[in-house]
Short mmCIF file of C-alpha atoms in Angstrom, two decimals:
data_model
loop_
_atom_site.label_atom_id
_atom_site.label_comp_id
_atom_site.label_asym_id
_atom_site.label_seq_id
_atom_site.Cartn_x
_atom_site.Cartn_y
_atom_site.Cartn_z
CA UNK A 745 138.77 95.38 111.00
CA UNK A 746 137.73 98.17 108.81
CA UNK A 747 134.49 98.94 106.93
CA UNK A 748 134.15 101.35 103.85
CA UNK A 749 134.80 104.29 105.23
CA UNK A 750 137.98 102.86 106.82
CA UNK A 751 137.15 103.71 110.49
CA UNK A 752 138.85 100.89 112.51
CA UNK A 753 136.57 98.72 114.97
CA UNK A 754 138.26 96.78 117.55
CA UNK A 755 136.91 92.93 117.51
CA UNK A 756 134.99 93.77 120.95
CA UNK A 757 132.56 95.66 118.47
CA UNK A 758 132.73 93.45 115.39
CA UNK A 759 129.09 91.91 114.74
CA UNK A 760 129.67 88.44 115.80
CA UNK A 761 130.29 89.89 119.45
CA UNK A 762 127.05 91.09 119.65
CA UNK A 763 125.08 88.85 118.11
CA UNK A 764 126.57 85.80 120.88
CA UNK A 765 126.11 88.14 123.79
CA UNK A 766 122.66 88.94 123.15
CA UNK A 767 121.85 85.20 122.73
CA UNK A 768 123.02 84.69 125.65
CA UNK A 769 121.13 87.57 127.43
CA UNK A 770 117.71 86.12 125.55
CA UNK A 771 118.86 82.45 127.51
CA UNK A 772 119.03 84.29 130.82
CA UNK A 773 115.59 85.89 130.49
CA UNK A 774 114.08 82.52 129.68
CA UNK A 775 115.70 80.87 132.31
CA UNK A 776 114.24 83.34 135.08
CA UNK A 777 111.18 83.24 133.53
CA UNK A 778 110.90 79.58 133.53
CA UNK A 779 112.43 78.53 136.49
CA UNK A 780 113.18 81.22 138.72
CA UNK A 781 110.53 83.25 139.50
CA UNK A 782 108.80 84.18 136.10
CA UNK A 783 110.49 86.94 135.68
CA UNK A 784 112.70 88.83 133.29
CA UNK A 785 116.31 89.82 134.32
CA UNK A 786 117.97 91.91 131.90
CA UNK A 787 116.32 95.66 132.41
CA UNK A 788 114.74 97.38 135.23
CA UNK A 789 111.55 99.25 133.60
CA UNK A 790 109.08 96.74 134.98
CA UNK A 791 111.12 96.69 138.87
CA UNK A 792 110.88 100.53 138.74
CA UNK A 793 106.96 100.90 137.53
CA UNK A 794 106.12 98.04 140.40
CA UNK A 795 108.40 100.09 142.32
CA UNK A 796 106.54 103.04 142.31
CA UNK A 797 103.17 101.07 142.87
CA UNK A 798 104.54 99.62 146.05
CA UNK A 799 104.81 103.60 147.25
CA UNK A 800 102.00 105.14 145.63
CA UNK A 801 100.13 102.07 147.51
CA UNK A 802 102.40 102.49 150.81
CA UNK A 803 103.86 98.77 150.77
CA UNK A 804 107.17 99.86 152.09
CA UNK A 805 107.77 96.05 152.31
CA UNK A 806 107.35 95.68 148.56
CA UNK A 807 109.19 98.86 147.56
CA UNK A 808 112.10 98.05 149.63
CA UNK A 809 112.34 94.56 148.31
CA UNK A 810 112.24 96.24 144.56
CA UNK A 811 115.45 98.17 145.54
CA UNK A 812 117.35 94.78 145.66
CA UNK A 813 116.93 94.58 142.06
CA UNK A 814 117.11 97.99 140.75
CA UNK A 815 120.38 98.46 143.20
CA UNK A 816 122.07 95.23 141.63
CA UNK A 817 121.53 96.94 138.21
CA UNK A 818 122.87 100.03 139.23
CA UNK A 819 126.01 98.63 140.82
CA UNK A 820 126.72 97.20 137.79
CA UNK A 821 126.92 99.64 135.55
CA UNK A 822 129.09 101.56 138.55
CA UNK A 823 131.01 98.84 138.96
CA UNK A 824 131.69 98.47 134.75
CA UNK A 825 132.32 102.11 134.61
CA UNK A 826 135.15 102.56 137.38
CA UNK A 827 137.16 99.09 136.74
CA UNK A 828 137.36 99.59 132.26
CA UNK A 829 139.80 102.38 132.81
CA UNK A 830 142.35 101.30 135.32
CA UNK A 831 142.53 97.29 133.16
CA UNK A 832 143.13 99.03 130.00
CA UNK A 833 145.80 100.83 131.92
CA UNK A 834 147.10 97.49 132.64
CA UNK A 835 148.38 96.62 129.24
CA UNK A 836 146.99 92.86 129.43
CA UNK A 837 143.35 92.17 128.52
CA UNK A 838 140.33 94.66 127.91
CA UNK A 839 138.20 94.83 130.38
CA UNK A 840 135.44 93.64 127.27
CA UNK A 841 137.46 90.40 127.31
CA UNK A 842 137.61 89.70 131.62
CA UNK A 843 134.11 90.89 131.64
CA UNK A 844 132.89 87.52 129.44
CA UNK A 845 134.79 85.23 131.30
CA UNK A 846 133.65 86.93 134.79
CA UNK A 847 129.88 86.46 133.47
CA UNK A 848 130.65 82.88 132.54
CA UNK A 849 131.61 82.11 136.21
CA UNK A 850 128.90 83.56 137.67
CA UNK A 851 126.68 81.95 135.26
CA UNK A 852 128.09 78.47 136.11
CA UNK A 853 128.01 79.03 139.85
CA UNK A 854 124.09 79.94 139.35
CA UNK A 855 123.86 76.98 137.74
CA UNK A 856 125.04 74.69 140.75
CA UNK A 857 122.44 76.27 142.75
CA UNK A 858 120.14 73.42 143.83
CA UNK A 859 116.43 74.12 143.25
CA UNK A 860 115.80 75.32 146.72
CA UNK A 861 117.66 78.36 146.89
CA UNK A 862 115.94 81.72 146.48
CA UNK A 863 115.15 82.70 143.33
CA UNK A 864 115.87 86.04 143.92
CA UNK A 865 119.63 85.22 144.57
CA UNK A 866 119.59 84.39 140.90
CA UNK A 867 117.59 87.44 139.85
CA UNK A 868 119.97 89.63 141.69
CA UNK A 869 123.13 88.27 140.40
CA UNK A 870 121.69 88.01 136.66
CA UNK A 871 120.45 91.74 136.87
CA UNK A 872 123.84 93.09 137.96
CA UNK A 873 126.09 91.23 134.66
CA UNK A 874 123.58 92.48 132.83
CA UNK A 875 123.97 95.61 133.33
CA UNK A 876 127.43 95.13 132.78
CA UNK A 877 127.05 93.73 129.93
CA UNK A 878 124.76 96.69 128.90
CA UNK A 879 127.02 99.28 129.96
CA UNK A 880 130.22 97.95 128.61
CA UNK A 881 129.31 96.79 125.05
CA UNK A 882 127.34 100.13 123.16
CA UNK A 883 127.96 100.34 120.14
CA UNK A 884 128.31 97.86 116.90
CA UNK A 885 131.01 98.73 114.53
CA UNK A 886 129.52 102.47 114.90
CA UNK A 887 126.02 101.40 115.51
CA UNK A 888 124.99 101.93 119.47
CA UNK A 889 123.02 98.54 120.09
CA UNK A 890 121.99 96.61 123.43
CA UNK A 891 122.97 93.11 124.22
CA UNK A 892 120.87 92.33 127.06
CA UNK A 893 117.06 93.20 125.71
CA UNK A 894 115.46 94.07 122.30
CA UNK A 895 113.05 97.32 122.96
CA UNK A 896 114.85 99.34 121.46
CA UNK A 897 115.95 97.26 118.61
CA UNK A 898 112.10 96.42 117.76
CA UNK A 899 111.62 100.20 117.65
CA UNK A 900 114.87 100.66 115.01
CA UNK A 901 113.46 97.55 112.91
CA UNK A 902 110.13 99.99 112.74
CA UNK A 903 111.79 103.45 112.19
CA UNK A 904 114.50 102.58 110.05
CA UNK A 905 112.14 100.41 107.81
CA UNK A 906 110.09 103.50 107.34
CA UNK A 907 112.94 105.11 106.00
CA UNK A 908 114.23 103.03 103.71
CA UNK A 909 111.07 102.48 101.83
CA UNK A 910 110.61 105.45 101.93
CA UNK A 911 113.94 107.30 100.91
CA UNK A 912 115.51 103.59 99.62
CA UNK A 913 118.60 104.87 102.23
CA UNK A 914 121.32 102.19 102.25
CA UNK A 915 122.43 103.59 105.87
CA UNK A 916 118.83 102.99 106.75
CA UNK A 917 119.07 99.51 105.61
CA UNK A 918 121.76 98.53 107.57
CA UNK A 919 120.42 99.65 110.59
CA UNK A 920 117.53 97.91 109.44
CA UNK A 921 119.34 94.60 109.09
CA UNK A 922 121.51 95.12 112.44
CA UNK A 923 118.50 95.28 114.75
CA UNK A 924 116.76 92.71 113.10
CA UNK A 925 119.89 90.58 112.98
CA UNK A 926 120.09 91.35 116.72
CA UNK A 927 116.27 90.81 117.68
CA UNK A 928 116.81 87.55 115.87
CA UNK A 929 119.35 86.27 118.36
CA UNK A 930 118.11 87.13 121.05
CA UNK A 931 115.00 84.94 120.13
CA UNK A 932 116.90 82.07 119.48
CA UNK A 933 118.51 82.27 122.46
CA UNK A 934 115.43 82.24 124.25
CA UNK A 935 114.13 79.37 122.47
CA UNK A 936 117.39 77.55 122.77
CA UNK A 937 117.19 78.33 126.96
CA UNK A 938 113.30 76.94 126.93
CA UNK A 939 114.19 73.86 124.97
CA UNK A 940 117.30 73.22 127.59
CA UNK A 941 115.45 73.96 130.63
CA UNK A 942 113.13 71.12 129.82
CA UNK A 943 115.96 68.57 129.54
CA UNK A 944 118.19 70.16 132.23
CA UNK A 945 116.05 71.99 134.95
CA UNK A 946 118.28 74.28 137.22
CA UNK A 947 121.48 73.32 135.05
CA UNK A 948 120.53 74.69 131.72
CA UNK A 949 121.49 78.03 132.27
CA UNK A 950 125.56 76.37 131.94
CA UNK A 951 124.45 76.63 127.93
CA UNK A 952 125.14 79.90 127.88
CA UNK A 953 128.81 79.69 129.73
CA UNK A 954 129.59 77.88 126.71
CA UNK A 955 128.77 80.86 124.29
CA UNK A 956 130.31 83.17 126.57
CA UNK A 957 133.37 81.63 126.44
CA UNK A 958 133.95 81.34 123.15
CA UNK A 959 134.25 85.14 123.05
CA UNK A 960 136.48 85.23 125.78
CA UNK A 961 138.50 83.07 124.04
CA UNK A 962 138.27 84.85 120.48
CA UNK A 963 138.90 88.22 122.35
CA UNK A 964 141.73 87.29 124.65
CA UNK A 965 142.98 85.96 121.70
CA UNK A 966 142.72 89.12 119.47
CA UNK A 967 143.69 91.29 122.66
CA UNK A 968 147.45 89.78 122.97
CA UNK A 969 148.07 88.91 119.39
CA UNK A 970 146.30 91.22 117.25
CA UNK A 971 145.43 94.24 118.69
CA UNK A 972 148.38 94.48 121.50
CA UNK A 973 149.55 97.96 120.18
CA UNK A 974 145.93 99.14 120.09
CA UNK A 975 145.04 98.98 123.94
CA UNK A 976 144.93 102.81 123.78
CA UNK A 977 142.02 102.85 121.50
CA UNK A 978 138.82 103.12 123.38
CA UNK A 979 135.35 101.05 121.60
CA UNK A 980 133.04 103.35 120.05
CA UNK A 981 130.21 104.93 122.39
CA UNK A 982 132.65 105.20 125.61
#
């Protein structure tokens, strides 16, 4: 629970957290992008750009369809922000923990959608977990790191590369390895979500419930065995 400087992590921060969420943040981009809609779900840059076409070009249709999107986003990082106090005032699970298992049912209840329904039902509903997801997990055992797209980590791989050949600084090279580490899995779990979607169809996205229950499990777990007299300690980055 410690690394060498002996500055405790809780396990909601511990690598192998990360790593499975953003796999299964990579699966939901492919899946939108492959069968609902061809788009991307997990960040707002591109709705807010096409956003402020749709005004500049005075399509008040488009623009006001583009709020569904960026509104669903924004809700959930409100709605992230105002529950994770009052459930760790509760004493029973983090809200880290409920928030896995409350992304695993909405991912399986996407997934019974039949292939009619709007796609943008699913692009809503993606975009506001995700940015729970985003808002909730920040930082890596001290390392502040996204779980639900890789810009920013493909910029780290880049700057903290520079350094280390340059300098040959070990902190540098951990960073290095995080974001690469993290870039990595999100990949895979695009490729993994591509390869389903061609055996599965609308169903495929249920591959990722899987992965996001297994942390639910492991952290539930750790939250009422392990760390039950640490429910006071807030993750890093909050």
């Amino acid at each position: 629970m410690s690394d060498k400087n002996n500055i405790e992590y809780l396990e909601c921060e511990q690598p192998w957290v990360y790593m499975m969420l953003i796999f299964a943040a990579g699966w939901f981009g492919a899946y939108t992008f492959v069968l609902r809609g061809g788009v991307f779900c997990n960040a707002q840059t591109a709705n807010v750009v096409l956003f402020a076409i749709a005004l500049g070009s005075a399509d008040w249709k488009g623009a006001a369809y583009l709020l569904l999107p960026i509104s669903a986003y924004l809700a959930g990082a409100f709605v992230s922000e105002f529950l994770g106090k009052p459930l760790r005032h509760m004493h029973l699970i983090r809200w880290d923990t409920l928030l896995t298992l409350l992304e695993a049912v909405v991912v399986f209840l996407l997934g019974c959608l039949p292939a009619k329904a709007p796609d943008q039902i699913v692009q809503v509903v993606l975009n506001f977990i995700c940015s729970m997801q985003f808002n909730t997990f920040r930082q890596m055992k001290g390392i502040p790191a996204a779980t639900t797209f890789v810009t920013n980590h493909l910029r780290q791989i880049g700057s903290n590369l520079a350094k280390y050949m340059r300098h040959k600084d070990r902190s540098s090279w951990r960073r290095l390895k995080v974001h690469g580490t993290l870039t990595f899995c999100f990949a895979m779990g695009a490729i993994v979500s591509t390869i389903c979607a061609h055996f599965f169809s609308y169903r495929s996205i249920w591959g990722s419930c899987i992965v996001l229950l297994i942390i639910f499990g492991r952290l539930t777990y750790t939250d009422l065995m392990v760390e039950r007299d640490q429910f006071g300690q807030i993750p890093h980055g909050h």
